[in-house]
Coordinates of N, CA and C in Angstrom, one line a residue:
X1 N 152.0 -26.6 -197.3 CA 152.4 -27.5 -195.7 C 153.6 -27.6 -194.8
X2 N 154.0 -26.6 -194.9 CA 155.3 -25.6 -194.3 C 155.0 -24.8 -193.1
X3 N 153.4 -23.6 -193.8 CA 152.8 -23.4 -192.6 C 152.2 -23.8 -191.4
X4 N 151.8 -25.1 -192.3 CA 150.8 -26.6 -191.5 C 151.1 -26.7 -190.0
X5 N 152.9 -26.6 -190.7 CA 153.2 -27.3 -189.2 C 153.9 -27.5 -188.3
X6 N 154.3 -25.6 -188.5 CA 154.4 -24.2 -188.0 C 152.4 -24.7 -186.6
X7 N 152.0 -24.5 -188.0 CA 150.3 -24.2 -186.9 C 150.5 -25.0 -186.2
X8 N 150.2 -26.4 -186.8 CA 150.6 -27.5 -185.3 C 151.5 -27.6 -184.1
X9 N 152.4 -27.3 -184.7 CA 153.9 -27.1 -183.6 C 152.8 -26.4 -182.6
X10 N 152.9 -24.7 -183.2 CA 152.3 -23.7 -182.0 C 150.9 -24.7 -181.2
X11 N 150.6 -24.7 -182.0 CA 149.5 -25.8 -181.3 C 149.1 -26.2 -180.2
X12 N 150.8 -27.3 -180.4 CA 151.4 -28.6 -179.1 C 151.7 -27.3 -178.4
X13 N 152.4 -26.1 -178.3 CA 153.3 -25.8 -177.3 C 152.2 -25.3 -176.5
X14 N 151.4 -24.6 -177.2 CA 150.1 -24.0 -176.5 C 149.5 -24.7 -175.6
X15 N 149.6 -26.1 -176.2 CA 148.3 -26.7 -174.8 C 150.0 -27.5 -173.8
X16 N 151.0 -27.8 -175.0 CA 152.1 -28.4 -173.7 C 151.6 -27.5 -172.4
X17 N 152.4 -25.6 -172.6 CA 152.1 -24.9 -172.0 C 151.2 -24.8 -170.7
X18 N 150.2 -23.8 -171.6 CA 148.7 -24.7 -170.8 C 148.9 -25.7 -170.0
X19 N 149.7 -27.6 -169.4 CA 148.8 -28.0 -169.1 C 149.9 -27.7 -168.3
X20 N 151.2 -27.3 -168.3 CA 152.3 -27.1 -167.4 C 151.8 -26.1 -166.8
X21 N 151.4 -24.5 -166.4 CA 150.5 -23.4 -166.0 C 149.7 -24.3 -165.7
X22 N 148.9 -24.6 -165.4 CA 147.9 -25.9 -164.8 C 148.2 -26.5 -163.6
X23 N 148.9 -27.5 -164.2 CA 149.6 -28.3 -162.8 C 150.0 -27.4 -161.8
X24 N 151.1 -26.2 -162.6 CA 151.9 -25.6 -161.3 C 151.0 -24.6 -160.0
X25 N 149.3 -24.4 -161.4 CA 149.1 -23.4 -160.2 C 148.2 -24.3 -159.3
X26 N 147.7 -25.8 -160.2 CA 147.7 -26.9 -158.9 C 148.2 -27.3 -157.8
X27 N 150.0 -27.1 -157.5 CA 150.3 -27.8 -157.0 C 150.4 -26.0 -155.9
X28 N 150.4 -25.3 -156.5 CA 150.9 -24.4 -155.8 C 149.4 -23.6 -154.6
X29 N 148.1 -24.1 -155.6 CA 147.1 -24.2 -154.5 C 147.2 -24.9 -153.6
X30 N 147.4 -26.1 -153.3 CA 147.5 -27.2 -152.5 C 148.2 -26.7 -151.7
X31 N 149.5 -26.4 -151.8 CA 149.8 -25.7 -150.5 C 149.9 -25.0 -150.0
X32 N 149.2 -23.7 -150.0 CA 148.4 -22.4 -150.2 C 147.6 -23.3 -148.8
X33 N 146.9 -23.7 -149.3 CA 145.4 -24.9 -148.5 C 146.0 -25.0 -147.4
X34 N 147.3 -26.2 -147.2 CA 147.5 -26.8 -146.5 C 148.0 -26.1 -145.5
X35 N 148.9 -25.0 -146.0 CA 149.9 -24.1 -145.2 C 149.3 -23.1 -144.2
X36 N 147.7 -22.3 -144.4 CA 147.4 -21.5 -145.0 C 146.0 -21.5 -144.4
X37 N 145.0 -22.4 -145.2 CA 143.5 -22.3 -144.8 C 143.2 -23.5 -144.0
X38 N 143.6 -25.0 -144.6 CA 143.5 -26.0 -143.7 C 144.3 -25.8 -141.9
X39 N 143.0 -25.6 -141.7 CA 143.1 -25.2 -139.3 C 143.2 -25.9 -138.8
X40 N 142.6 -27.6 -139.1 CA 142.6 -28.8 -138.5 C 143.3 -29.0 -137.6
X41 N 142.6 -29.4 -136.4 CA 143.9 -29.4 -135.2 C 144.9 -31.0 -134.7
X42 N 146.1 -30.7 -134.8 CA 146.0 -31.9 -134.9 C 145.7 -32.4 -133.6
X43 N 145.4 -32.0 -132.2 CA 144.5 -33.0 -131.5 C 143.6 -31.6 -131.0
X44 N 143.1 -32.7 -130.9 CA 141.5 -32.3 -131.1 C 140.7 -32.7 -129.2
X45 N 139.4 -32.6 -128.7 CA 138.8 -32.4 -128.0 C 138.6 -33.5 -127.8
X46 N 138.1 -34.9 -126.6 CA 138.5 -36.5 -126.5 C 139.5 -37.5 -126.6
X47 N 140.5 -36.9 -127.7 CA 142.3 -37.2 -127.7 C 142.6 -37.2 -126.2
X48 N 143.8 -38.2 -125.9 CA 144.9 -37.8 -125.3 C 145.8 -36.9 -126.0
X49 N 146.5 -36.5 -124.9 CA 147.2 -34.8 -125.1 C 148.6 -35.6 -125.4
X50 N 149.1 -35.5 -126.2 CA 150.4 -36.5 -126.7 C 151.5 -35.2 -125.6
X51 N 152.1 -37.0 -124.9 CA 153.8 -36.3 -124.1 C 154.6 -35.4 -124.9
X52 N 155.5 -34.7 -124.4 CA 156.2 -33.7 -124.6 C 157.3 -33.3 -123.4
X53 N 158.3 -33.0 -124.2 CA 159.7 -33.0 -123.2 C 160.2 -31.4 -123.8
X54 N 160.2 -30.5 -122.4 CA 161.3 -29.0 -122.7 C 161.3 -29.0 -121.7
X55 N 162.1 -27.4 -121.9 CA 163.3 -26.0 -120.8 C 161.6 -25.7 -120.7
X56 N 162.4 -26.3 -119.0 CA 161.7 -24.9 -118.7 C 162.7 -23.7 -118.0
X57 N 163.0 -22.4 -117.5 CA 163.2 -21.1 -117.4 C 164.7 -21.5 -116.1
X58 N 164.5 -22.7 -115.5 CA 165.7 -22.8 -115.1 C 166.2 -23.7 -115.2
X59 N 166.2 -24.3 -116.8 CA 167.0 -25.1 -117.4 C 167.0 -26.9 -117.6
X60 N 165.7 -26.8 -116.6 CA 165.6 -28.0 -116.4 C 164.4 -29.1 -116.9
X61 N 164.2 -30.3 -117.2 CA 163.8 -31.0 -118.1 C 162.5 -31.4 -117.5
X62 N 160.9 -31.1 -118.2 CA 160.0 -30.6 -117.9 C 158.3 -32.0 -118.9
X63 N 158.8 -32.9 -118.5 CA 157.5 -33.8 -119.2 C 156.3 -33.7 -119.0
X64 N 155.3 -34.1 -119.8 CA 153.5 -33.2 -119.7 C 153.5 -34.9 -118.8
X65 N 154.1 -36.0 -119.4 CA 153.7 -37.2 -118.3 C 153.8 -36.6 -116.9
X66 N 154.9 -35.7 -116.5 CA 154.9 -36.1 -115.2 C 153.6 -35.5 -114.2
X67 N 152.9 -35.0 -115.5 CA 151.1 -34.5 -114.5 C 150.2 -34.9 -114.2
X68 N 150.8 -36.3 -114.1 CA 150.3 -37.8 -114.8 C 148.7 -38.1 -113.5
X69 N 147.7 -38.0 -113.4 CA 146.9 -37.2 -112.5 C 147.2 -36.3 -112.0
X70 N 146.7 -35.2 -112.3 CA 146.5 -33.8 -112.2 C 146.3 -33.3 -113.2
X71 N 145.0 -31.9 -113.6 CA 144.9 -31.3 -114.3 C 145.5 -30.5 -114.9
X72 N 145.7 -30.0 -116.2 CA 147.0 -29.1 -116.9 C 145.9 -28.6 -117.7
X73 N 145.9 -27.1 -117.2 CA 146.3 -26.1 -117.9 C 146.9 -25.7 -118.6
X74 N 147.4 -25.9 -120.0 CA 148.6 -26.2 -121.3 C 147.9 -24.6 -121.9
X75 N 149.1 -24.1 -121.7 CA 148.9 -21.9 -122.7 C 149.9 -22.1 -124.0
X76 N 150.0 -21.8 -124.8 CA 151.2 -21.8 -125.3 C 150.5 -20.4 -126.0
X77 N 151.6 -20.2 -126.0 CA 151.9 -18.1 -125.2 C 153.1 -17.5 -126.7
X78 N 153.4 -16.4 -126.7 CA 154.7 -15.0 -127.2 C 154.2 -14.1 -126.3
X79 N 155.4 -14.1 -126.2 CA 155.6 -12.2 -125.5 C 154.8 -11.1 -126.4
X80 N 154.8 -11.3 -127.8 CA 154.1 -10.5 -128.8 C 152.6 -10.2 -128.8
X81 N 152.5 -11.1 -127.9 CA 151.0 -11.7 -128.4 C 150.0 -10.4 -127.0
X82 N 150.0 -8.9 -127.6 CA 148.8 -8.5 -126.7 C 147.3 -9.1 -125.9
X83 N 146.8 -10.6 -126.6 CA 146.2 -11.1 -125.8 C 146.0 -12.5 -124.8
X84 N 147.9 -12.6 -125.5 CA 148.0 -13.6 -124.1 C 148.9 -13.1 -123.1
X85 N 149.5 -11.7 -123.6 CA 149.8 -10.7 -122.1 C 149.1 -10.1 -121.5
X86 N 147.8 -9.9 -121.5 CA 146.8 -9.8 -121.0 C 146.0 -10.6 -120.1
X87 N 146.7 -11.8 -121.0 CA 145.6 -13.4 -119.7 C 146.2 -13.3 -119.0
X88 N 147.4 -13.5 -118.7 CA 149.3 -13.3 -118.0 C 149.1 -13.0 -116.2
X89 N 148.2 -12.2 -115.9 CA 147.7 -12.0 -114.2 C 147.3 -12.3 -114.5
X90 N 145.6 -13.1 -115.1 CA 144.9 -13.9 -114.9 C 145.3 -15.2 -114.1
X91 N 146.1 -15.6 -115.0 CA 147.1 -17.5 -114.9 C 147.1 -17.1 -113.6
X92 N 148.0 -16.2 -113.7 CA 149.4 -16.3 -112.3 C 148.1 -16.4 -111.4
X93 N 147.3 -15.5 -110.9 CA 146.2 -15.5 -110.0 C 145.8 -17.0 -109.7
X94 N 145.2 -17.5 -110.7 CA 145.0 -18.7 -110.8 C 145.9 -19.6 -110.4
X95 N 147.3 -19.5 -110.7 CA 148.2 -20.7 -110.4 C 148.6 -20.3 -108.6
X96 N 148.0 -18.8 -108.0 CA 148.5 -18.9 -106.4 C 147.4 -19.3 -105.5
X97 N 146.2 -20.0 -106.4 CA 145.0 -20.2 -105.9 C 145.3 -21.8 -106.1
X98 N 145.7 -22.1 -107.3 CA 145.9 -23.6 -106.8 C 147.4 -24.5 -106.7
X99 N 147.7 -23.2 -105.5 CA 149.5 -23.8 -105.3 C 149.3 -25.4 -104.5
X100 N 148.2 -25.7 -103.6 CA 148.0 -26.7 -103.0 C 147.8 -28.0 -103.1
X101 N 146.9 -27.6 -104.6 CA 146.1 -28.9 -105.5 C 146.4 -29.5 -106.5
X102 N 145.3 -30.4 -107.3 CA 146.2 -31.1 -108.2 C 146.2 -30.7 -109.5
X103 N 145.9 -28.8 -109.5 CA 146.3 -28.3 -110.4 C 147.4 -28.0 -111.1
X104 N 147.6 -28.2 -112.5 CA 149.1 -26.9 -112.3 C 149.4 -26.6 -114.5
X105 N 149.2 -25.2 -114.5 CA 149.1 -24.2 -115.6 C 150.9 -24.6 -115.5
X106 N 151.3 -25.0 -117.6 CA 152.3 -25.1 -117.9 C 152.3 -24.3 -119.2
X107 N 152.6 -22.5 -119.5 CA 152.8 -21.9 -119.7 C 153.3 -22.0 -121.4
X108 N 153.6 -22.6 -122.5 CA 154.7 -22.6 -123.9 C 154.8 -21.9 -124.0
X109 N 156.6 -21.0 -124.1 CA 156.7 -20.4 -124.4 C 157.7 -20.0 -126.3
X110 N 157.1 -19.9 -128.0 CA 156.9 -21.1 -129.0 C 157.9 -19.5 -129.7
X111 N 159.3 -19.9 -129.5 CA 160.1 -20.0 -130.5 C 161.0 -18.9 -130.0
X112 N 160.5 -17.9 -129.0 CA 161.5 -16.6 -128.7 C 163.0 -17.2 -127.4
X113 N 163.5 -15.9 -127.6 CA 165.0 -16.4 -126.6 C 164.6 -15.4 -125.7
X114 N 165.4 -16.7 -124.5 CA 165.0 -16.6 -123.0 C 165.4 -15.4 -121.9
X115 N 166.4 -14.6 -122.7 CA 166.2 -12.9 -122.6 C 164.8 -12.6 -122.8
X116 N 164.2 -12.8 -123.5 CA 162.6 -11.9 -123.5 C 161.7 -12.8 -122.6
X117 N 161.7 -13.2 -123.3 CA 160.5 -14.8 -121.6 C 161.5 -14.1 -120.5
X118 N 162.7 -13.8 -120.2 CA 163.0 -14.0 -118.4 C 162.2 -12.3 -118.6
X119 N 162.6 -11.7 -119.8 CA 162.0 -10.0 -118.5 C 160.7 -10.3 -119.6
X120 N 160.1 -10.0 -120.0 CA 159.2 -10.7 -119.3 C 157.5 -11.7 -118.4
X121 N 158.4 -12.5 -118.1 CA 157.9 -12.9 -116.6 C 158.8 -12.6 -115.4
X122 N 159.4 -11.5 -115.6 CA 159.6 -10.6 -114.5 C 159.0 -9.7 -114.7
X123 N 158.5 -8.4 -115.3 CA 158.0 -7.4 -115.4 C 156.5 -7.8 -114.8
X124 N 156.2 -8.8 -115.4 CA 155.0 -9.4 -114.5 C 154.7 -10.5 -113.8
X125 N 155.7 -11.0 -113.0 CA 156.3 -11.3 -111.5 C 155.2 -12.6 -112.2
X126 N 155.1 -13.5 -113.3 CA 155.3 -14.7 -113.3 C 156.0 -15.9 -112.4
X127 N 154.8 -16.7 -111.5 CA 155.6 -18.0 -111.2 C 155.5 -19.4 -111.3
X128 N 154.3 -19.3 -112.4 CA 154.3 -20.6 -113.1 C 154.8 -21.0 -113.7
X129 N 154.8 -22.6 -114.0 CA 156.1 -22.7 -114.8 C 156.0 -22.5 -116.0
X130 N 157.1 -21.8 -116.7 CA 157.3 -21.4 -118.2 C 158.2 -22.5 -119.4
X131 N 157.5 -23.0 -119.6 CA 158.4 -24.2 -120.8 C 159.2 -23.1 -122.0
X132 N 159.9 -23.6 -122.5 CA 160.4 -23.1 -123.9 C 160.8 -23.5 -124.8
X133 N 159.6 -23.6 -126.1 CA 159.2 -24.5 -127.5 C 160.6 -23.3 -128.7
X134 N 161.7 -23.4 -128.9 CA 162.4 -22.8 -129.3 C 162.6 -23.0 -130.3
X135 N 161.4 -24.2 -131.3 CA 161.5 -24.2 -132.8 C 160.4 -24.2 -133.0
X136 N 159.2 -24.3 -132.2 CA 157.9 -24.6 -132.1 C 157.4 -26.4 -132.4
X137 N 158.2 -27.1 -131.7 CA 157.9 -28.3 -132.4 C 155.9 -28.5 -132.1
X138 N 156.7 -28.3 -130.1 CA 155.6 -28.6 -130.0 C 154.0 -27.8 -130.0
X139 N 154.6 -26.9 -130.6 CA 153.6 -26.1 -130.8 C 152.6 -26.4 -132.1
X140 N 153.8 -26.8 -133.1 CA 153.3 -27.9 -134.3 C 152.5 -29.2 -134.1
X141 N 153.4 -29.7 -133.3 CA 152.8 -31.7 -133.0 C 151.1 -30.7 -132.2
X142 N 150.7 -30.2 -131.8 CA 149.3 -30.3 -131.1 C 148.6 -29.2 -132.1
X143 N 149.1 -28.7 -133.3 CA 148.4 -28.2 -134.5 C 147.7 -26.9 -134.2
X144 N 148.7 -26.4 -133.3 CA 148.5 -24.7 -132.9 C 148.6 -23.8 -133.7
X145 N 147.8 -22.9 -134.2 CA 148.1 -22.3 -135.7 C 147.5 -20.7 -135.1
X146 N 147.3 -20.6 -134.0 CA 147.0 -19.1 -133.8 C 147.4 -19.2 -132.5
X147 N 148.0 -18.3 -132.0 CA 148.2 -17.5 -129.6 C 147.3 -16.2 -129.6
X148 N 146.7 -16.6 -128.8 CA 146.9 -17.3 -127.7 C 146.1 -19.0 -127.8
X149 N 146.8 -20.0 -127.2 CA 145.9 -21.7 -127.7 C 146.0 -21.7 -126.2
X150 N 145.3 -22.9 -125.8 CA 145.1 -23.1 -124.1 C 144.5 -24.6 -124.4
X151 N 145.2 -25.9 -123.6 CA 144.5 -27.1 -123.8 C 144.4 -27.7 -122.3
X152 N 142.4 -27.8 -122.1 CA 142.8 -28.1 -120.8 C 142.9 -29.6 -120.6
X153 N 143.7 -30.1 -120.2 CA 143.3 -31.2 -119.7 C 143.5 -32.5 -119.1
X154 N 142.7 -33.2 -118.9 CA 142.3 -33.5 -117.3 C 143.4 -34.8 -116.7
X155 N 142.6 -35.8 -115.5 CA 143.8 -36.3 -114.8 C 144.3 -37.6 -115.2
X156 N 143.0 -37.9 -116.7 CA 143.2 -38.9 -117.3 C 144.7 -38.5 -118.2
X157 N 145.1 -37.7 -118.8 CA 145.2 -37.5 -119.5 C 144.4 -36.4 -120.9
X158 N 143.7 -36.8 -120.5 CA 142.7 -36.5 -122.0 C 142.3 -35.5 -122.5
X159 N 142.1 -35.4 -123.7 CA 142.2 -33.0 -124.0 C 140.7 -32.4 -123.5
X160 N 140.1 -32.5 -122.5 CA 138.6 -31.9 -122.6 C 138.2 -31.0 -123.0
X161 N 139.2 -29.7 -123.7 CA 138.9 -28.3 -123.6 C 139.6 -27.2 -124.3
X162 N 139.5 -27.3 -125.4 CA 140.3 -26.8 -126.6 C 139.9 -24.7 -126.1
X163 N 141.0 -23.7 -126.6 CA 140.2 -22.8 -126.5 C 141.3 -21.7 -126.9
X164 N 141.4 -21.6 -128.5 CA 142.0 -20.5 -129.3 C 141.8 -19.4 -129.0
X165 N 142.9 -17.7 -128.7 CA 142.8 -16.8 -128.7 C 142.5 -16.8 -126.6
X166 N 141.9 -14.8 -126.3 CA 143.1 -14.5 -125.6 C 141.5 -15.2 -124.5
X167 N 141.6 -15.1 -123.3 CA 140.6 -15.5 -121.7 C 140.3 -14.1 -121.3
X168 N 139.4 -14.6 -120.6 CA 138.5 -12.6 -119.7 C 139.5 -13.4 -118.1
X169 N 139.3 -13.0 -116.9 CA 139.7 -13.4 -115.6 C 138.5 -14.4 -115.6
X170 N 136.8 -14.4 -115.4 CA 136.1 -15.7 -115.5 C 136.7 -17.4 -116.9
X171 N 136.7 -17.2 -117.2 CA 137.7 -18.4 -118.6 C 138.4 -18.8 -118.1
X172 N 139.6 -18.2 -117.6 CA 140.5 -19.2 -116.5 C 140.0 -19.4 -115.4
X173 N 139.4 -19.3 -114.8 CA 139.2 -20.2 -113.9 C 138.0 -21.2 -114.0
X174 N 137.7 -20.7 -114.5 CA 135.9 -22.2 -115.1 C 136.9 -23.0 -116.1
X175 N 137.9 -22.9 -116.7 CA 139.3 -24.1 -117.2 C 140.3 -24.1 -116.3
X176 N 139.9 -23.7 -114.9 CA 141.0 -24.2 -113.7 C 140.5 -25.6 -112.9
X177 N 138.8 -24.8 -112.9 CA 137.2 -25.6 -112.2 C 137.1 -26.7 -113.4
X178 N 137.8 -27.1 -114.6 CA 137.4 -27.1 -115.6 C 138.3 -28.8 -115.7
X179 N 139.3 -28.9 -115.0 CA 140.3 -29.9 -114.8 C 141.1 -30.6 -113.8
X180 N 140.1 -29.6 -112.2 CA 140.2 -29.9 -111.1 C 139.9 -31.5 -110.9
X181 N 140.5 -32.6 -111.0 CA 140.1 -33.8 -110.2 C 139.0 -33.5 -109.2
X182 N 139.8 -32.7 -108.4 CA 139.1 -32.5 -107.4 C 137.2 -31.8 -107.3
X183 N 137.0 -31.2 -108.4 CA 135.8 -31.0 -108.0 C 135.2 -31.4 -109.4
X184 N 135.2 -32.8 -109.5 CA 134.3 -33.2 -110.4 C 133.4 -34.3 -109.2

C-alpha cells in the first residue's frame, strides 16, 4: 500500500505541476499577444480625434481643440527614426505652402529630451509646431505602434486617414490637400 500511495501522490503532483505550467503559459501568451501582436489602433478612420494637450518647444500648452475648424496633419515621430527624418523636409515645404490656409502640421515627438529634439529641429530648420509627448501618453492613447504615424484630421475633428510608415513628398502634399477645408 505504501508504494501505491506514493504513486498516487506522484501522479497528483504531476497533474498539479502540469496545471500550474499550463496556466502560466496561457497568461504569458495573453500578455505577449496584447502587448506585441495585437495592433488594433485605439483611434480609427472615421473616429473623432481625441483631444490632448502637450507642450511645444517654446514651453506653451497646445491643445488639439485649438485647431477646430482647421485641417490637422498630426504626425508622431522620433529623431532616431530614419523615415521620420526623411519626411520632415517635405512636411516643412508643405507647412510653408499652407502658412495662410486653414491647415496645420502638428509634429508630436515621442519620449525624447528637449535638447535632442531642439538639435534635430535646428539641423533640419523646421518651423512647424513641434509638440513633446515626453511619456508617450498621447501616442499610446492614439494606439500608435510604429513610427512614423500620421493622422489626417478634417476641420470637424474627424480622422479621415491614417498613414503608418514613411511618406514621400507626394504623400505629404496629397494628405495636406485631403484635410484642407478649402479644397472640398
